[in-house]
């Protein structure tokens, strides 16, 4: 295997697609339109018990699977919180070259839709890292710890992490084609402003049927943990739930595609 091909597998895997593809859709949103946004409401878009399974492919080759789920907190907290959990694993074929077994957990404040703490256990090839981020929004800072080394960093108001960002986006009442979002994200001890463009409505098909979806483009100012070489597109159902049904990102060679394959259910009427 050439060095470039090995780099391509590295670009494919961490943490195989779903949350990473969505790691660019982050932060408090400012809609570039005259219409004001209403306050997002978590209970209308997602709730504990939600669990989506995605297949990951690279150049049409099956590469792994990812699971995104929402659960209650193990111990009832003093204020409303949810646990957002994403896991990603390479399949047997990819694991021959570059095994991946990643886990990301984010604790979300249900009322403000801001992250309180995020823990990322990265297991990729021979690399093993443990990250944690404790957000102190009132103080405007985050305590970032990588492999036991801590650093306190200033953050803008409402900063999101790589998991909570998706759920904030899903909680917006509408995503209108032609609009754009300016977002804040804290990633790898740095703060970024990202732009997300709402492009078009398209039909997307899967084992669950055919749905109308909003195609969203995330403009990447950095390579990020997905090692993508270009922008990322995400297809969200055009309803109050905004379920991510497909994601696509260009990597060093070809593209990675994540497709929803299980966990689909007809959401109850709001």
mmCIF file with all atom_site columns, C-alpha atoms in Angstrom, residues 60-228:
data_model
loop_
_atom_site.group_PDB
_atom_site.id
_atom_site.type_symbol
_atom_site.label_atom_id
_atom_site.label_alt_id
_atom_site.label_comp_id
_atom_site.label_asym_id
_atom_site.label_entity_id
_atom_site.label_seq_id
_atom_site.pdbx_PDB_ins_code
_atom_site.Cartn_x
_atom_site.Cartn_y
_atom_site.Cartn_z
_atom_site.occupancy
_atom_site.B_iso_or_equiv
_atom_site.pdbx_formal_charge
_atom_site.auth_seq_id
_atom_site.auth_comp_id
_atom_site.auth_asym_id
_atom_site.auth_atom_id
_atom_site.pdbx_PDB_model_num
ATOM 1   C CA . UNK A 1 60  ? -18.282 2.783  -3.322 1.00 0.00 ? 60  UNK A CA 1
ATOM 2   C CA . UNK A 1 61  ? -16.437 0.324  -1.056 1.00 0.00 ? 61  UNK A CA 1
ATOM 3   C CA . UNK A 1 62  ? -18.066 -0.496 2.313  1.00 0.00 ? 62  UNK A CA 1
ATOM 4   C CA . UNK A 1 63  ? -15.768 0.908  4.995  1.00 0.00 ? 63  UNK A CA 1
ATOM 5   C CA . UNK A 1 64  ? -17.562 0.919  8.330  1.00 0.00 ? 64  UNK A CA 1
ATOM 6   C CA . UNK A 1 65  ? -20.586 1.968  10.318 1.00 0.00 ? 65  UNK A CA 1
ATOM 7   C CA . UNK A 1 66  ? -21.536 4.714  12.737 1.00 0.00 ? 66  UNK A CA 1
ATOM 8   C CA . UNK A 1 67  ? -24.308 5.044  15.283 1.00 0.00 ? 67  UNK A CA 1
ATOM 9   C CA . UNK A 1 68  ? -25.798 8.288  16.574 1.00 0.00 ? 68  UNK A CA 1
ATOM 10  C CA . UNK A 1 69  ? -28.153 8.166  19.524 1.00 0.00 ? 69  UNK A CA 1
ATOM 11  C CA . UNK A 1 70  ? -29.777 10.273 22.213 1.00 0.00 ? 70  UNK A CA 1
ATOM 12  C CA . UNK A 1 71  ? -30.185 8.952  25.753 1.00 0.00 ? 71  UNK A CA 1
ATOM 13  C CA . UNK A 1 72  ? -31.209 10.165 29.178 1.00 0.00 ? 72  UNK A CA 1
ATOM 14  C CA . UNK A 1 73  ? -28.512 10.837 31.743 1.00 0.00 ? 73  UNK A CA 1
ATOM 15  C CA . UNK A 1 74  ? -27.624 7.778  33.868 1.00 0.00 ? 74  UNK A CA 1
ATOM 16  C CA . UNK A 1 75  ? -28.206 9.856  37.017 1.00 0.00 ? 75  UNK A CA 1
ATOM 17  C CA . UNK A 1 76  ? -31.027 12.443 36.934 1.00 0.00 ? 76  UNK A CA 1
ATOM 18  C CA . UNK A 1 77  ? -29.328 15.872 36.807 1.00 0.00 ? 77  UNK A CA 1
ATOM 19  C CA . UNK A 1 78  ? -30.387 19.043 38.601 1.00 0.00 ? 78  UNK A CA 1
ATOM 20  C CA . UNK A 1 79  ? -31.345 20.638 35.271 1.00 0.00 ? 79  UNK A CA 1
ATOM 21  C CA . UNK A 1 80  ? -32.583 19.094 31.991 1.00 0.00 ? 80  UNK A CA 1
ATOM 22  C CA . UNK A 1 81  ? -29.686 17.389 30.192 1.00 0.00 ? 81  UNK A CA 1
ATOM 23  C CA . UNK A 1 82  ? -29.381 14.836 27.390 1.00 0.00 ? 82  UNK A CA 1
ATOM 24  C CA . UNK A 1 83  ? -26.522 12.568 26.415 1.00 0.00 ? 83  UNK A CA 1
ATOM 25  C CA . UNK A 1 84  ? -25.560 12.563 22.729 1.00 0.00 ? 84  UNK A CA 1
ATOM 26  C CA . UNK A 1 85  ? -23.489 9.511  21.845 1.00 0.00 ? 85  UNK A CA 1
ATOM 27  C CA . UNK A 1 86  ? -21.764 8.699  18.555 1.00 0.00 ? 86  UNK A CA 1
ATOM 28  C CA . UNK A 1 87  ? -19.680 5.592  17.918 1.00 0.00 ? 87  UNK A CA 1
ATOM 29  C CA . UNK A 1 88  ? -17.807 4.648  14.753 1.00 0.00 ? 88  UNK A CA 1
ATOM 30  C CA . UNK A 1 89  ? -16.024 1.452  13.771 1.00 0.00 ? 89  UNK A CA 1
ATOM 31  C CA . UNK A 1 90  ? -14.229 0.334  10.653 1.00 0.00 ? 90  UNK A CA 1
ATOM 32  C CA . UNK A 1 91  ? -15.296 -2.950 9.093  1.00 0.00 ? 91  UNK A CA 1
ATOM 33  C CA . UNK A 1 92  ? -13.075 -6.034 8.863  1.00 0.00 ? 92  UNK A CA 1
ATOM 34  C CA . UNK A 1 93  ? -11.621 -5.051 5.482  1.00 0.00 ? 93  UNK A CA 1
ATOM 35  C CA . UNK A 1 94  ? -10.635 -1.500 6.431  1.00 0.00 ? 94  UNK A CA 1
ATOM 36  C CA . UNK A 1 95  ? -9.381  -2.691 9.815  1.00 0.00 ? 95  UNK A CA 1
ATOM 37  C CA . UNK A 1 96  ? -6.664  -4.689 8.037  1.00 0.00 ? 96  UNK A CA 1
ATOM 38  C CA . UNK A 1 97  ? -5.102  -1.377 6.997  1.00 0.00 ? 97  UNK A CA 1
ATOM 39  C CA . UNK A 1 98  ? -6.424  1.118  9.533  1.00 0.00 ? 98  UNK A CA 1
ATOM 40  C CA . UNK A 1 99  ? -8.638  -0.087 12.411 1.00 0.00 ? 99  UNK A CA 1
ATOM 41  C CA . UNK A 1 100 ? -10.948 2.499  13.941 1.00 0.00 ? 100 UNK A CA 1
ATOM 42  C CA . UNK A 1 101 ? -12.996 2.291  17.130 1.00 0.00 ? 101 UNK A CA 1
ATOM 43  C CA . UNK A 1 102 ? -14.019 5.801  18.176 1.00 0.00 ? 102 UNK A CA 1
ATOM 44  C CA . UNK A 1 103 ? -16.504 7.067  20.720 1.00 0.00 ? 103 UNK A CA 1
ATOM 45  C CA . UNK A 1 104 ? -17.743 10.618 21.253 1.00 0.00 ? 104 UNK A CA 1
ATOM 46  C CA . UNK A 1 105 ? -20.105 11.653 24.028 1.00 0.00 ? 105 UNK A CA 1
ATOM 47  C CA . UNK A 1 106 ? -21.576 15.117 24.516 1.00 0.00 ? 106 UNK A CA 1
ATOM 48  C CA . UNK A 1 107 ? -23.741 16.317 27.397 1.00 0.00 ? 107 UNK A CA 1
ATOM 49  C CA . UNK A 1 108 ? -26.308 18.821 26.113 1.00 0.00 ? 108 UNK A CA 1
ATOM 50  C CA . UNK A 1 109 ? -28.256 21.415 28.088 1.00 0.00 ? 109 UNK A CA 1
ATOM 51  C CA . UNK A 1 110 ? -31.805 20.880 26.826 1.00 0.00 ? 110 UNK A CA 1
ATOM 52  C CA . UNK A 1 111 ? -32.920 24.453 27.524 1.00 0.00 ? 111 UNK A CA 1
ATOM 53  C CA . UNK A 1 112 ? -30.010 26.327 25.920 1.00 0.00 ? 112 UNK A CA 1
ATOM 54  C CA . UNK A 1 113 ? -28.912 23.634 23.432 1.00 0.00 ? 113 UNK A CA 1
ATOM 55  C CA . UNK A 1 114 ? -25.290 24.243 24.407 1.00 0.00 ? 114 UNK A CA 1
ATOM 56  C CA . UNK A 1 115 ? -22.760 21.538 25.284 1.00 0.00 ? 115 UNK A CA 1
ATOM 57  C CA . UNK A 1 116 ? -21.645 21.180 28.883 1.00 0.00 ? 116 UNK A CA 1
ATOM 58  C CA . UNK A 1 117 ? -18.984 18.526 28.390 1.00 0.00 ? 117 UNK A CA 1
ATOM 59  C CA . UNK A 1 118 ? -17.659 16.475 25.497 1.00 0.00 ? 118 UNK A CA 1
ATOM 60  C CA . UNK A 1 119 ? -15.441 13.375 25.719 1.00 0.00 ? 119 UNK A CA 1
ATOM 61  C CA . UNK A 1 120 ? -13.750 11.884 22.642 1.00 0.00 ? 120 UNK A CA 1
ATOM 62  C CA . UNK A 1 121 ? -11.988 8.519  22.799 1.00 0.00 ? 121 UNK A CA 1
ATOM 63  C CA . UNK A 1 122 ? -10.000 8.192  19.588 1.00 0.00 ? 122 UNK A CA 1
ATOM 64  C CA . UNK A 1 123 ? -8.642  4.801  18.537 1.00 0.00 ? 123 UNK A CA 1
ATOM 65  C CA . UNK A 1 124 ? -7.304  4.956  14.978 1.00 0.00 ? 124 UNK A CA 1
ATOM 66  C CA . UNK A 1 125 ? -4.578  2.644  13.735 1.00 0.00 ? 125 UNK A CA 1
ATOM 67  C CA . UNK A 1 126 ? -1.743  2.882  16.239 1.00 0.00 ? 126 UNK A CA 1
ATOM 68  C CA . UNK A 1 127 ? -2.967  6.229  17.508 1.00 0.00 ? 127 UNK A CA 1
ATOM 69  C CA . UNK A 1 128 ? -4.756  6.443  20.839 1.00 0.00 ? 128 UNK A CA 1
ATOM 70  C CA . UNK A 1 129 ? -5.889  9.789  22.228 1.00 0.00 ? 129 UNK A CA 1
ATOM 71  C CA . UNK A 1 130 ? -8.348  10.879 24.864 1.00 0.00 ? 130 UNK A CA 1
ATOM 72  C CA . UNK A 1 131 ? -9.884  14.346 24.702 1.00 0.00 ? 131 UNK A CA 1
ATOM 73  C CA . UNK A 1 132 ? -12.314 16.122 26.994 1.00 0.00 ? 132 UNK A CA 1
ATOM 74  C CA . UNK A 1 133 ? -13.857 19.573 26.794 1.00 0.00 ? 133 UNK A CA 1
ATOM 75  C CA . UNK A 1 134 ? -15.660 21.164 29.742 1.00 0.00 ? 134 UNK A CA 1
ATOM 76  C CA . UNK A 1 135 ? -17.603 24.220 28.614 1.00 0.00 ? 135 UNK A CA 1
ATOM 77  C CA . UNK A 1 136 ? -18.034 27.129 31.013 1.00 0.00 ? 136 UNK A CA 1
ATOM 78  C CA . UNK A 1 137 ? -20.347 29.315 28.983 1.00 0.00 ? 137 UNK A CA 1
ATOM 79  C CA . UNK A 1 138 ? -21.016 31.822 31.772 1.00 0.00 ? 138 UNK A CA 1
ATOM 80  C CA . UNK A 1 139 ? -17.269 32.465 32.045 1.00 0.00 ? 139 UNK A CA 1
ATOM 81  C CA . UNK A 1 140 ? -16.750 32.353 28.260 1.00 0.00 ? 140 UNK A CA 1
ATOM 82  C CA . UNK A 1 141 ? -14.183 29.579 28.360 1.00 0.00 ? 141 UNK A CA 1
ATOM 83  C CA . UNK A 1 142 ? -13.589 25.882 27.781 1.00 0.00 ? 142 UNK A CA 1
ATOM 84  C CA . UNK A 1 143 ? -11.192 23.608 29.630 1.00 0.00 ? 143 UNK A CA 1
ATOM 85  C CA . UNK A 1 144 ? -9.639  21.403 26.946 1.00 0.00 ? 144 UNK A CA 1
ATOM 86  C CA . UNK A 1 145 ? -7.731  18.281 28.002 1.00 0.00 ? 145 UNK A CA 1
ATOM 87  C CA . UNK A 1 146 ? -5.738  16.118 25.593 1.00 0.00 ? 146 UNK A CA 1
ATOM 88  C CA . UNK A 1 147 ? -3.974  13.046 26.947 1.00 0.00 ? 147 UNK A CA 1
ATOM 89  C CA . UNK A 1 148 ? -3.952  14.496 30.451 1.00 0.00 ? 148 UNK A CA 1
ATOM 90  C CA . UNK A 1 149 ? -2.690  17.986 29.525 1.00 0.00 ? 149 UNK A CA 1
ATOM 91  C CA . UNK A 1 150 ? -5.243  20.721 30.311 1.00 0.00 ? 150 UNK A CA 1
ATOM 92  C CA . UNK A 1 151 ? -5.592  24.214 28.876 1.00 0.00 ? 151 UNK A CA 1
ATOM 93  C CA . UNK A 1 152 ? -8.241  26.890 29.487 1.00 0.00 ? 152 UNK A CA 1
ATOM 94  C CA . UNK A 1 153 ? -9.282  28.730 26.312 1.00 0.00 ? 153 UNK A CA 1
ATOM 95  C CA . UNK A 1 154 ? -11.665 31.655 25.745 1.00 0.00 ? 154 UNK A CA 1
ATOM 96  C CA . UNK A 1 155 ? -14.707 30.884 23.552 1.00 0.00 ? 155 UNK A CA 1
ATOM 97  C CA . UNK A 1 156 ? -17.474 32.989 21.962 1.00 0.00 ? 156 UNK A CA 1
ATOM 98  C CA . UNK A 1 157 ? -20.996 32.851 23.430 1.00 0.00 ? 157 UNK A CA 1
ATOM 99  C CA . UNK A 1 158 ? -22.958 29.715 22.565 1.00 0.00 ? 158 UNK A CA 1
ATOM 100 C CA . UNK A 1 159 ? -19.990 27.766 21.179 1.00 0.00 ? 159 UNK A CA 1
ATOM 101 C CA . UNK A 1 160 ? -20.839 24.183 20.216 1.00 0.00 ? 160 UNK A CA 1
ATOM 102 C CA . UNK A 1 161 ? -18.864 20.957 20.002 1.00 0.00 ? 161 UNK A CA 1
ATOM 103 C CA . UNK A 1 162 ? -18.634 18.374 17.207 1.00 0.00 ? 162 UNK A CA 1
ATOM 104 C CA . UNK A 1 163 ? -21.749 16.518 18.348 1.00 0.00 ? 163 UNK A CA 1
ATOM 105 C CA . UNK A 1 164 ? -24.078 19.134 19.822 1.00 0.00 ? 164 UNK A CA 1
ATOM 106 C CA . UNK A 1 165 ? -23.791 21.195 16.635 1.00 0.00 ? 165 UNK A CA 1
ATOM 107 C CA . UNK A 1 166 ? -25.927 18.764 14.660 1.00 0.00 ? 166 UNK A CA 1
ATOM 108 C CA . UNK A 1 167 ? -28.700 18.819 17.207 1.00 0.00 ? 167 UNK A CA 1
ATOM 109 C CA . UNK A 1 168 ? -28.708 22.613 17.322 1.00 0.00 ? 168 UNK A CA 1
ATOM 110 C CA . UNK A 1 169 ? -29.033 22.668 13.549 1.00 0.00 ? 169 UNK A CA 1
ATOM 111 C CA . UNK A 1 170 ? -31.836 20.110 13.630 1.00 0.00 ? 170 UNK A CA 1
ATOM 112 C CA . UNK A 1 171 ? -33.699 22.206 16.195 1.00 0.00 ? 171 UNK A CA 1
ATOM 113 C CA . UNK A 1 172 ? -34.012 25.228 13.916 1.00 0.00 ? 172 UNK A CA 1
ATOM 114 C CA . UNK A 1 173 ? -37.654 25.658 12.842 1.00 0.00 ? 173 UNK A CA 1
ATOM 115 C CA . UNK A 1 174 ? -36.846 25.825 9.131  1.00 0.00 ? 174 UNK A CA 1
ATOM 116 C CA . UNK A 1 175 ? -33.954 25.645 6.677  1.00 0.00 ? 175 UNK A CA 1
ATOM 117 C CA . UNK A 1 176 ? -34.840 27.785 3.683  1.00 0.00 ? 176 UNK A CA 1
ATOM 118 C CA . UNK A 1 177 ? -32.929 27.271 0.396  1.00 0.00 ? 177 UNK A CA 1
ATOM 119 C CA . UNK A 1 178 ? -30.866 30.355 -0.353 1.00 0.00 ? 178 UNK A CA 1
ATOM 120 C CA . UNK A 1 179 ? -30.205 31.204 3.288  1.00 0.00 ? 179 UNK A CA 1
ATOM 121 C CA . UNK A 1 180 ? -26.889 30.827 5.069  1.00 0.00 ? 180 UNK A CA 1
ATOM 122 C CA . UNK A 1 181 ? -25.723 30.325 8.638  1.00 0.00 ? 181 UNK A CA 1
ATOM 123 C CA . UNK A 1 182 ? -22.656 31.737 10.374 1.00 0.00 ? 182 UNK A CA 1
ATOM 124 C CA . UNK A 1 183 ? -21.543 29.410 13.138 1.00 0.00 ? 183 UNK A CA 1
ATOM 125 C CA . UNK A 1 184 ? -18.947 29.152 15.916 1.00 0.00 ? 184 UNK A CA 1
ATOM 126 C CA . UNK A 1 185 ? -17.095 25.933 16.678 1.00 0.00 ? 185 UNK A CA 1
ATOM 127 C CA . UNK A 1 186 ? -14.356 25.015 19.099 1.00 0.00 ? 186 UNK A CA 1
ATOM 128 C CA . UNK A 1 187 ? -12.132 22.353 17.585 1.00 0.00 ? 187 UNK A CA 1
ATOM 129 C CA . UNK A 1 188 ? -8.745  21.101 18.736 1.00 0.00 ? 188 UNK A CA 1
ATOM 130 C CA . UNK A 1 189 ? -8.106  24.062 21.062 1.00 0.00 ? 189 UNK A CA 1
ATOM 131 C CA . UNK A 1 190 ? -9.056  26.638 18.421 1.00 0.00 ? 190 UNK A CA 1
ATOM 132 C CA . UNK A 1 191 ? -12.169 28.691 17.689 1.00 0.00 ? 191 UNK A CA 1
ATOM 133 C CA . UNK A 1 192 ? -13.506 28.936 14.147 1.00 0.00 ? 192 UNK A CA 1
ATOM 134 C CA . UNK A 1 193 ? -16.307 30.717 12.328 1.00 0.00 ? 193 UNK A CA 1
ATOM 135 C CA . UNK A 1 194 ? -17.893 28.468 9.745  1.00 0.00 ? 194 UNK A CA 1
ATOM 136 C CA . UNK A 1 195 ? -20.414 29.173 7.035  1.00 0.00 ? 195 UNK A CA 1
ATOM 137 C CA . UNK A 1 196 ? -23.231 26.779 6.239  1.00 0.00 ? 196 UNK A CA 1
ATOM 138 C CA . UNK A 1 197 ? -25.310 27.333 3.107  1.00 0.00 ? 197 UNK A CA 1
ATOM 139 C CA . UNK A 1 198 ? -28.797 25.919 2.639  1.00 0.00 ? 198 UNK A CA 1
ATOM 140 C CA . UNK A 1 199 ? -28.786 24.902 -1.029 1.00 0.00 ? 199 UNK A CA 1
ATOM 141 C CA . UNK A 1 200 ? -31.761 23.013 -2.474 1.00 0.00 ? 200 UNK A CA 1
ATOM 142 C CA . UNK A 1 201 ? -34.553 20.535 -1.844 1.00 0.00 ? 201 UNK A CA 1
ATOM 143 C CA . UNK A 1 202 ? -33.919 17.044 -3.244 1.00 0.00 ? 202 UNK A CA 1
ATOM 144 C CA . UNK A 1 203 ? -35.399 13.562 -3.037 1.00 0.00 ? 203 UNK A CA 1
ATOM 145 C CA . UNK A 1 204 ? -33.259 11.037 -1.168 1.00 0.00 ? 204 UNK A CA 1
ATOM 146 C CA . UNK A 1 205 ? -33.950 7.306  -1.183 1.00 0.00 ? 205 UNK A CA 1
ATOM 147 C CA . UNK A 1 206 ? -32.965 4.595  1.261  1.00 0.00 ? 206 UNK A CA 1
ATOM 148 C CA . UNK A 1 207 ? -34.201 1.323  2.738  1.00 0.00 ? 207 UNK A CA 1
ATOM 149 C CA . UNK A 1 208 ? -36.791 3.400  4.587  1.00 0.00 ? 208 UNK A CA 1
ATOM 150 C CA . UNK A 1 209 ? -38.254 4.829  1.344  1.00 0.00 ? 209 UNK A CA 1
ATOM 151 C CA . UNK A 1 210 ? -38.034 8.218  -0.362 1.00 0.00 ? 210 UNK A CA 1
ATOM 152 C CA . UNK A 1 211 ? -38.120 11.589 1.412  1.00 0.00 ? 211 UNK A CA 1
ATOM 153 C CA . UNK A 1 212 ? -37.753 15.247 0.542  1.00 0.00 ? 212 UNK A CA 1
ATOM 154 C CA . UNK A 1 213 ? -34.490 16.520 2.000  1.00 0.00 ? 213 UNK A CA 1
ATOM 155 C CA . UNK A 1 214 ? -32.747 19.860 2.406  1.00 0.00 ? 214 UNK A CA 1
ATOM 156 C CA . UNK A 1 215 ? -29.220 19.832 0.976  1.00 0.00 ? 215 UNK A CA 1
ATOM 157 C CA . UNK A 1 216 ? -26.841 21.800 3.188  1.00 0.00 ? 216 UNK A CA 1
ATOM 158 C CA . UNK A 1 217 ? -23.266 22.798 2.300  1.00 0.00 ? 217 UNK A CA 1
ATOM 159 C CA . UNK A 1 218 ? -20.685 23.315 5.036  1.00 0.00 ? 218 UNK A CA 1
ATOM 160 C CA . UNK A 1 219 ? -17.781 25.504 3.877  1.00 0.00 ? 219 UNK A CA 1
ATOM 161 C CA . UNK A 1 220 ? -14.642 24.193 5.567  1.00 0.00 ? 220 UNK A CA 1
ATOM 162 C CA . UNK A 1 221 ? -11.997 26.690 6.771  1.00 0.00 ? 221 UNK A CA 1
ATOM 163 C CA . UNK A 1 222 ? -9.836  23.849 8.147  1.00 0.00 ? 222 UNK A CA 1
ATOM 164 C CA . UNK A 1 223 ? -9.202  20.178 7.415  1.00 0.00 ? 223 UNK A CA 1
ATOM 165 C CA . UNK A 1 224 ? -10.611 19.073 10.720 1.00 0.00 ? 224 UNK A CA 1
ATOM 166 C CA . UNK A 1 225 ? -10.607 15.618 12.226 1.00 0.00 ? 225 UNK A CA 1
ATOM 167 C CA . UNK A 1 226 ? -12.191 14.193 9.099  1.00 0.00 ? 226 UNK A CA 1
ATOM 168 C CA . UNK A 1 227 ? -9.115  15.129 7.017  1.00 0.00 ? 227 UNK A CA 1
ATOM 169 C CA . UNK A 1 228 ? -11.479 16.218 4.271  1.00 0.00 ? 228 UNK A CA 1
#
